[in-house]
Tab-separated table of C-alpha atoms and ligand atoms in Angstrom:
chain	number	residue	atom	x	y	z
B	782	MET	CA	165.415	199.838	144.480
B	783	SER	CA	167.307	196.636	144.031
B	784	SER	CA	165.346	195.242	141.020
B	785	SER	CA	166.882	195.585	137.622
B	786	PHE	CA	165.263	196.118	134.366
B	787	PRO	CA	164.228	194.121	132.375
B	788	ALA	CA	162.793	191.873	134.957
B	789	ARG	CA	163.774	188.230	134.587
B	790	ARG	CA	160.793	186.157	133.392
B	791	LEU	CA	161.897	182.538	133.462
B	792	ARG	CA	158.442	181.509	132.814
B	793	ARG	CA	158.560	182.608	129.151
B	794	LEU	CA	160.513	179.346	128.411
B	795	ARG	CA	158.084	177.068	130.087
B	796	LYS	CA	154.847	178.247	128.402
B	797	ASN	CA	154.138	175.120	126.531
B	798	GLU	CA	155.591	171.708	125.869
B	799	LYS	CA	157.443	172.371	122.634
B	800	MET	CA	159.081	175.467	124.333
B	801	ARG	CA	160.104	173.313	127.219
B	802	ASN	CA	161.361	170.607	124.928
B	803	LEU	CA	163.522	173.171	123.310
B	804	VAL	CA	165.328	174.319	126.406
B	805	GLN	CA	165.577	170.897	127.957
B	806	GLU	CA	169.087	170.731	129.459
B	807	VAL	CA	169.471	166.999	130.756
B	808	LEU	CA	168.584	164.369	128.171
B	809	PHE	CA	168.132	160.769	128.808
B	810	SER	CA	168.019	157.858	126.321
B	811	THR	CA	167.719	154.214	126.451
B	812	ASN	CA	171.318	154.155	125.677
B	813	ASP	CA	172.081	155.222	129.123
B	814	LEU	CA	170.703	152.113	130.743
B	815	ILE	CA	172.237	148.836	132.053
B	816	CYS	CA	169.782	146.178	133.035
B	817	PRO	CA	170.663	143.711	135.763
B	818	VAL	CA	169.886	140.049	135.061
B	819	PHE	CA	169.872	137.255	137.697
B	820	VAL	CA	170.559	133.694	136.532
B	821	GLN	CA	170.321	130.846	138.950
B	822	GLU	CA	171.861	127.424	138.508
B	823	ASN	CA	169.495	124.450	138.179
B	824	LEU	CA	166.549	126.611	138.712
B	825	LYS	CA	163.326	124.836	137.388
B	826	GLN	CA	161.198	127.943	136.778
B	827	ARG	CA	161.487	131.775	137.063
B	828	THR	CA	161.292	132.910	140.623
B	829	SER	CA	160.242	136.357	141.898
B	830	VAL	CA	162.257	138.123	144.605
B	831	GLN	CA	160.060	139.024	147.543
B	832	SER	CA	161.786	142.237	148.439
B	833	MET	CA	162.061	143.435	144.755
B	834	PRO	CA	158.706	143.303	143.016
B	835	ASP	CA	159.033	142.481	139.225
B	836	ILE	CA	162.522	141.225	139.537
B	837	ILE	CA	163.051	137.583	138.727
B	838	ARG	CA	165.689	135.000	139.046
B	839	LEU	CA	165.967	133.125	135.685
B	840	PRO	CA	166.943	129.597	134.823
B	841	LEU	CA	169.620	129.366	132.205
B	842	GLU	CA	167.017	128.326	129.653
B	843	GLU	CA	165.170	131.579	129.988
B	844	VAL	CA	167.992	134.028	129.886
B	845	ASN	CA	168.028	134.525	126.167
B	846	MET	CA	164.409	135.423	126.159
B	847	GLU	CA	165.054	137.995	128.745
B	848	VAL	CA	167.918	139.534	126.923
B	849	GLN	CA	165.812	139.713	123.699
B	850	GLU	CA	163.187	141.667	125.642
B	851	ILE	CA	165.951	144.049	127.068
B	852	LYS	CA	167.378	144.541	123.552
B	853	ASP	CA	163.929	145.142	121.907
B	854	LEU	CA	163.472	148.010	124.492
B	855	GLY	CA	166.599	149.649	123.077
B	856	ILE	CA	168.771	148.898	126.153
B	857	PRO	CA	172.332	148.317	125.046
B	858	ALA	CA	173.805	146.574	128.013
B	859	ILE	CA	173.005	143.812	130.630
B	860	MET	CA	174.720	143.183	134.072
B	861	LEU	CA	174.795	139.333	134.884
B	862	PHE	CA	174.532	138.098	138.439
B	863	GLY	CA	174.775	134.450	139.060
B	864	ILE	CA	173.418	132.356	141.922
B	865	PRO	CA	175.289	128.896	142.199
B	866	THR	CA	173.820	125.715	143.835
B	867	GLN	CA	177.193	125.125	145.754
B	868	LYS	CA	179.013	127.677	148.046
B	869	ASP	CA	182.345	126.882	149.503
B	870	ASP	CA	185.295	128.663	151.135
B	871	LEU	CA	187.036	129.534	147.907
B	872	GLY	CA	184.046	130.768	146.003
B	873	THR	CA	184.801	128.086	143.439
B	874	GLY	CA	181.557	128.479	141.530
B	875	ALA	CA	182.584	131.969	140.605
B	876	PHE	CA	185.412	131.058	138.330
B	877	VAL	CA	184.884	127.519	137.011
B	878	ASP	CA	184.483	127.263	133.243
B	879	ASP	CA	181.133	125.783	133.570
B	880	GLY	CA	179.802	128.117	136.271
B	881	ILE	CA	176.325	129.542	135.888
B	882	VAL	CA	177.489	132.937	134.899
B	883	GLN	CA	180.169	131.604	132.306
B	884	LYS	CA	177.404	129.428	130.799
B	885	ALA	CA	175.078	132.454	130.545
B	886	ILE	CA	177.780	134.580	129.074
B	887	SER	CA	178.588	132.301	126.238
B	888	GLN	CA	174.974	131.277	125.561
B	889	ILE	CA	174.045	135.105	125.113
B	890	ARG	CA	177.204	135.669	123.182
B	891	SER	CA	176.448	132.860	120.653
B	892	ASN	CA	172.767	133.851	120.204
B	893	PHE	CA	173.134	137.664	120.112
B	894	GLY	CA	176.721	138.233	118.767
B	895	GLU	CA	177.746	141.739	119.295
B	896	SER	CA	174.300	143.072	119.418
B	897	VAL	CA	174.315	143.430	123.103
B	898	VAL	CA	177.015	144.516	125.629
B	899	ILE	CA	177.553	141.735	128.037
B	900	MET	CA	178.718	142.949	131.495
B	901	ALA	CA	179.216	140.592	134.429
B	902	ASP	CA	179.581	141.089	138.219
B	903	VAL	CA	183.030	139.950	139.473
B	904	CYS	CA	182.603	139.145	143.096
B	905	LEU	CA	182.626	136.195	145.521
B	906	CYS	CA	179.723	136.815	147.984
B	907	GLN	CA	177.140	134.661	146.146
B	908	TYR	CA	179.727	131.868	145.932
B	909	THR	CA	181.385	131.871	149.417
B	910	ALA	CA	180.003	129.990	152.319
B	911	SER	CA	180.780	133.038	154.390
B	912	GLY	CA	178.690	135.335	152.101
B	913	HIS	CA	181.623	137.723	152.127
B	914	CYS	CA	183.169	139.342	148.994
B	915	GLY	CA	186.626	137.905	149.541
B	916	ILE	CA	188.399	134.890	151.022
B	917	LEU	CA	188.702	134.455	154.715
B	918	LYS	CA	191.634	133.994	156.879
B	919	GLY	CA	190.495	133.335	160.299
B	920	ASP	CA	187.747	136.023	160.772
B	921	MET	CA	189.362	138.558	158.312
B	922	ILE	CA	188.671	139.049	154.667
B	923	ASP	CA	192.109	138.580	153.307
B	924	ASN	CA	192.883	141.182	150.421
B	925	ASP	CA	195.595	139.559	148.546
B	926	SER	CA	194.498	135.948	148.359
B	927	SER	CA	191.004	137.306	147.259
B	928	LEU	CA	192.760	139.370	144.504
B	929	LYS	CA	193.907	136.023	142.881
B	930	THR	CA	190.449	134.495	142.957
B	931	LEU	CA	188.821	137.733	141.605
B	932	ALA	CA	191.403	137.644	138.646
B	933	SER	CA	190.367	134.091	138.031
B	934	VAL	CA	186.681	134.953	137.907
B	935	ALA	CA	187.416	137.902	135.413
B	936	LEU	CA	189.523	135.464	133.240
B	937	SER	CA	186.748	132.675	133.292
B	938	GLN	CA	184.235	135.349	132.129
B	939	ALA	CA	186.532	136.743	129.424
B	940	LYS	CA	187.026	133.149	128.152
B	941	ALA	CA	183.191	132.780	128.003
B	942	GLY	CA	183.029	135.980	125.925
B	943	VAL	CA	182.154	138.905	128.229
B	944	ASP	CA	182.583	142.484	127.055
B	945	ILE	CA	183.180	144.251	130.432
B	946	VAL	CA	183.881	142.713	133.766
B	947	SER	CA	182.577	144.656	136.826
B	948	PRO	CA	184.494	143.862	140.021
B	949	SER	CA	182.447	144.745	143.089
B	950	ALA	CA	184.405	143.158	145.937
B	951	MET	CA	186.088	146.328	147.019
B	952	MET	CA	189.533	144.709	147.443
B	953	ASP	CA	192.384	147.015	147.144
B	954	GLY	CA	194.322	146.455	143.832
B	955	GLN	CA	191.523	144.516	142.125
B	956	VAL	CA	191.358	146.536	138.893
B	957	LYS	CA	195.188	146.213	138.549
B	958	VAL	CA	195.385	142.374	138.991
B	959	ILE	CA	192.282	141.874	136.707
B	960	ARG	CA	193.700	144.103	133.941
B	961	GLU	CA	197.137	142.355	134.224
B	962	THR	CA	195.497	138.952	134.090
B	963	LEU	CA	193.201	139.839	131.137
B	964	ASP	CA	196.184	141.384	129.160
B	965	SER	CA	198.555	138.481	129.791
B	966	ASN	CA	195.930	136.076	128.467
B	967	GLY	CA	195.083	137.946	125.382
B	968	PHE	CA	192.043	139.636	126.533
B	969	THR	CA	193.257	143.159	125.908
B	970	ASP	CA	189.746	144.138	124.559
B	971	VAL	CA	187.698	143.124	127.657
B	972	GLY	CA	186.961	146.234	129.521
B	973	ILE	CA	186.569	146.919	133.338
B	974	MET	CA	183.801	148.987	134.893
B	975	SER	CA	184.750	148.832	138.587
B	976	HIS	CA	182.339	149.430	141.419
B	977	SER	CA	184.846	152.003	142.405
B	978	ALA	CA	183.286	154.033	145.252
B	979	LYS	CA	181.033	151.316	146.580
B	980	HIS	CA	179.734	152.257	150.025
B	981	ARG	CA	178.862	150.242	152.950
B	982	SER	CA	175.167	150.740	152.542
B	983	SER	CA	172.028	149.289	153.955
B	984	PHE	CA	170.397	150.143	150.504
B	985	TYR	CA	171.821	146.640	149.430
B	986	ASN	CA	169.659	144.509	151.637
B	987	PRO	CA	167.014	143.502	149.060
B	988	PHE	CA	169.794	142.555	146.665
B	989	ARG	CA	170.976	140.005	149.159
B	990	ASP	CA	167.553	138.488	149.012
B	991	ALA	CA	167.740	138.431	145.149
B	992	ALA	CA	171.350	137.107	145.039
B	993	ASP	CA	171.495	135.013	148.183
B	994	CYS	CA	174.687	136.732	149.320
B	995	ALA	CA	174.146	138.045	152.839
B	996	PRO	CA	177.329	137.823	155.052
B	997	GLN	CA	176.907	135.027	157.512
B	998	PHE	CA	178.691	136.835	160.140
B	999	GLY	CA	179.845	140.498	160.607
B	1000	ASP	CA	179.323	143.154	157.899
B	1001	ARG	CA	181.304	144.681	154.985
B	1002	LYS	CA	182.685	147.592	156.947
B	1003	THR	CA	186.186	146.471	156.545
B	1004	TYR	CA	186.191	146.701	152.822
B	1005	GLN	CA	183.378	149.065	151.661
B	1006	VAL	CA	183.619	152.822	151.892
B	1007	PRO	CA	182.073	154.597	154.845
B	1008	PHE	CA	179.246	156.750	153.875
B	1009	THR	CA	180.776	159.427	155.959
B	1010	ASN	CA	183.959	159.750	153.918
B	1011	PRO	CA	183.498	161.529	150.498
B	1012	ARG	CA	187.264	162.259	150.194
B	1013	GLU	CA	188.072	158.497	150.765
B	1014	ALA	CA	185.480	157.682	148.183
B	1015	MET	CA	187.306	159.917	145.710
B	1016	ARG	CA	190.558	158.216	146.549
B	1017	GLU	CA	188.902	154.856	145.679
B	1018	ILE	CA	188.025	156.502	142.197
B	1019	GLU	CA	191.609	157.778	141.698
B	1020	SER	CA	193.196	154.362	142.531
B	1021	ASP	CA	190.973	152.554	140.083
B	1022	ILE	CA	191.807	155.067	137.357
B	1023	ALA	CA	195.522	154.706	138.178
B	1024	GLU	CA	195.134	150.864	137.947
B	1025	GLY	CA	193.584	151.193	134.375
B	1026	VAL	CA	189.868	151.046	134.904
B	1027	ASP	CA	187.649	151.940	131.961
B	1028	ILE	CA	184.549	153.130	133.604
B	1029	VAL	CA	184.182	154.023	137.214
B	1030	MET	CA	180.995	153.683	139.361
B	1031	VAL	CA	179.547	155.413	142.237
B	1032	LYS	CA	177.165	153.196	144.344
B	1033	PRO	CA	174.429	153.589	145.637
B	1034	ALA	CA	173.252	156.515	143.368
B	1035	LEU	CA	170.299	158.576	144.888
B	1036	ALA	CA	171.923	159.244	148.305
B	1037	TYR	CA	175.351	159.745	146.722
B	1038	LEU	CA	174.604	162.321	144.026
B	1039	ASP	CA	177.208	164.633	145.445
B	1040	LEU	CA	179.994	161.969	144.627
B	1041	ILE	CA	178.676	161.411	141.188
B	1042	ALA	CA	178.876	165.195	140.599
B	1043	GLU	CA	182.385	165.321	142.112
B	1044	THR	CA	183.591	162.352	140.056
B	1045	LYS	CA	182.336	163.843	136.968
B	1046	ARG	CA	183.867	167.202	137.634
B	1047	THR	CA	187.347	165.930	138.559
B	1048	HIS	CA	187.954	163.033	136.193
B	1049	ASN	CA	187.919	162.674	132.412
B	1050	ILE	CA	186.530	159.143	132.372
B	1051	PRO	CA	183.000	157.696	131.915
B	1052	VAL	CA	180.901	157.563	135.075
B	1053	SER	CA	178.406	154.936	135.855
B	1054	ALA	CA	176.034	155.050	138.824
B	1055	TYR	CA	174.395	152.037	140.355
B	1056	SER	CA	170.876	152.748	141.622
B	1057	VAL	CA	170.783	149.820	143.926
B	1058	SER	CA	168.048	147.342	145.202
B	1059	GLY	CA	167.086	149.482	148.235
B	1060	GLU	CA	166.399	152.566	146.090
B	1061	TYR	CA	164.145	150.354	143.889
B	1062	ALA	CA	162.417	148.867	146.966
B	1063	LEU	CA	161.694	152.233	148.420
B	1064	VAL	CA	159.814	153.290	145.296
B	1065	LYS	CA	158.089	149.995	144.716
B	1066	GLY	CA	156.905	149.783	148.239
B	1067	ALA	CA	155.451	153.350	148.450
B	1068	ALA	CA	153.868	152.935	145.063
B	1069	GLN	CA	152.171	149.581	146.096
B	1070	LEU	CA	150.727	151.417	149.038
B	1071	GLY	CA	149.462	154.097	146.741
B	1072	TRP	CA	151.427	157.048	148.259
B	1073	ILE	CA	153.314	157.975	145.263
B	1074	ASN	CA	153.172	157.599	141.448
B	1075	GLU	CA	155.816	154.938	140.506
B	1076	THR	CA	156.532	156.036	136.940
B	1077	ASP	CA	156.773	159.817	137.898
B	1078	ILE	CA	159.006	159.135	140.819
B	1079	MET	CA	161.123	156.717	138.767
B	1080	SER	CA	161.680	159.045	136.002
B	1081	GLU	CA	162.475	162.000	138.361
B	1082	ILE	CA	165.078	159.906	140.114
B	1083	MET	CA	166.617	158.630	136.849
B	1084	TYR	CA	166.991	162.103	135.480
B	1085	SER	CA	168.472	163.449	138.870
B	1086	ILE	CA	171.233	160.636	138.577
B	1087	LYS	CA	171.923	161.799	134.926
B	1088	ARG	CA	171.738	165.541	135.985
B	1089	ALA	CA	174.488	164.792	138.650
B	1090	GLY	CA	176.757	163.585	135.927
B	1091	ALA	CA	176.191	159.848	135.464
B	1092	ASP	CA	176.842	158.737	131.880
B	1093	MET	CA	175.059	155.474	132.511
B	1094	ILE	CA	173.003	153.966	135.068
B	1095	VAL	CA	172.594	150.300	136.277
B	1096	THR	CA	169.039	150.138	137.552
B	1097	TYR	CA	166.180	147.610	138.216
B	1098	PHE	CA	163.975	150.114	136.533
B	1099	ALA	CA	165.891	149.688	133.337
B	1100	LYS	CA	162.971	148.044	131.366
B	1101	LYS	CA	160.349	150.219	132.853
B	1102	MET	CA	162.473	153.402	132.237
B	1103	ALA	CA	163.043	152.360	128.635
B	1104	GLN	CA	159.150	151.798	128.203
B	1105	TYR	CA	158.692	155.286	129.617
B	1106	LEU	CA	161.338	156.811	127.283
B	1107	ASN	CA	160.002	154.918	124.218
B	1108	LYS	CA	156.444	156.130	124.739
Q	904	PBG	C1	178.031	141.914	145.530
Q	904	PBG	C2	177.239	143.093	145.204
Q	904	PBG	C3	176.269	143.650	146.065
Q	904	PBG	C4	175.508	144.484	145.130
Q	904	PBG	C5	176.061	144.431	144.024
Q	904	PBG	N1	177.035	143.418	143.913
Q	904	PBG	C6	175.764	143.436	147.486
Q	904	PBG	C7	176.694	143.748	148.476
Q	904	PBG	O1	177.854	144.404	148.397
Q	904	PBG	O2	176.358	143.410	149.577
Q	904	PBG	C8	174.274	145.326	145.590
Q	904	PBG	C9	173.477	145.709	144.493
Q	904	PBG	C10	172.120	146.262	144.905
Q	904	PBG	O3	171.903	146.376	146.054
Q	904	PBG	O4	171.306	146.456	144.128
Q	904	PBG	N2	179.269	142.346	145.871
């Protein structure tokens, strides 16, 4: 006989809700959420995003109202994305002092003080005519000239009062040049949460609808990590840590839980996960068809990302998840 005595009875600890609460291993709080906010220059009224139900582009005038709502739900941080009126070869709108994101940051800062953590995306793809995340040289996205521009973006956001800049362009050396630029301009307290292991993913497509940043030719395969290369993804994480990043990120989240777990196991640094637009759209779409229960699937996914090892999650479900947790 191979069975041992006493028999394991794992069901003992599942017999009622209080008992289950007592032994719950993975905890989730509203403090783990970062809520994306889209703000569009010269927008007349809030506009919905077709491929992302319940997500809206906001005019500058409505941003404070949105942040208040996020804050009232107990969510500590927002992630700002800007949509400019003009695009050009240099992505100028991303780093001018009166750019849409810079205006949003200073407005939120003066209204909310330190009571919300303001994060902002540092990238060029909404601002370049090409829709690419860096500056073009011929048909190539040129790494080193892009670095200078990304540093200017981060600096302009720091001047406006950002807490954490979040470079997502996947240019080599972006964390280093941003850290150096911030430090040499006196912004030693501004943090960096890099999109460290950002994969070339079709899960981003609905975001490109939200932020109007689809590449006008080609794709992002020359700068984003191939989803077939987990060790390469870990080298990206290592590079960002060596360059002085404060928080690393794995992106997308749900299809990349192995990399979140690996990052958590091998590095002693806060780990964020970005549950991206396509992950959101899948759930929303199936829920609209009545094939799944949106709230149940959302919470299961959020807990899975936490269980894998994420300390915080950027998600379009942030407000809905907070409402669920606050119940
Ligand atoms: C821009 C950026 C993208 C996302 C975040 N920042 C798009 C991309 O790289 O094509 C995607 C986020 C999402 O899908 O929710 N660099």
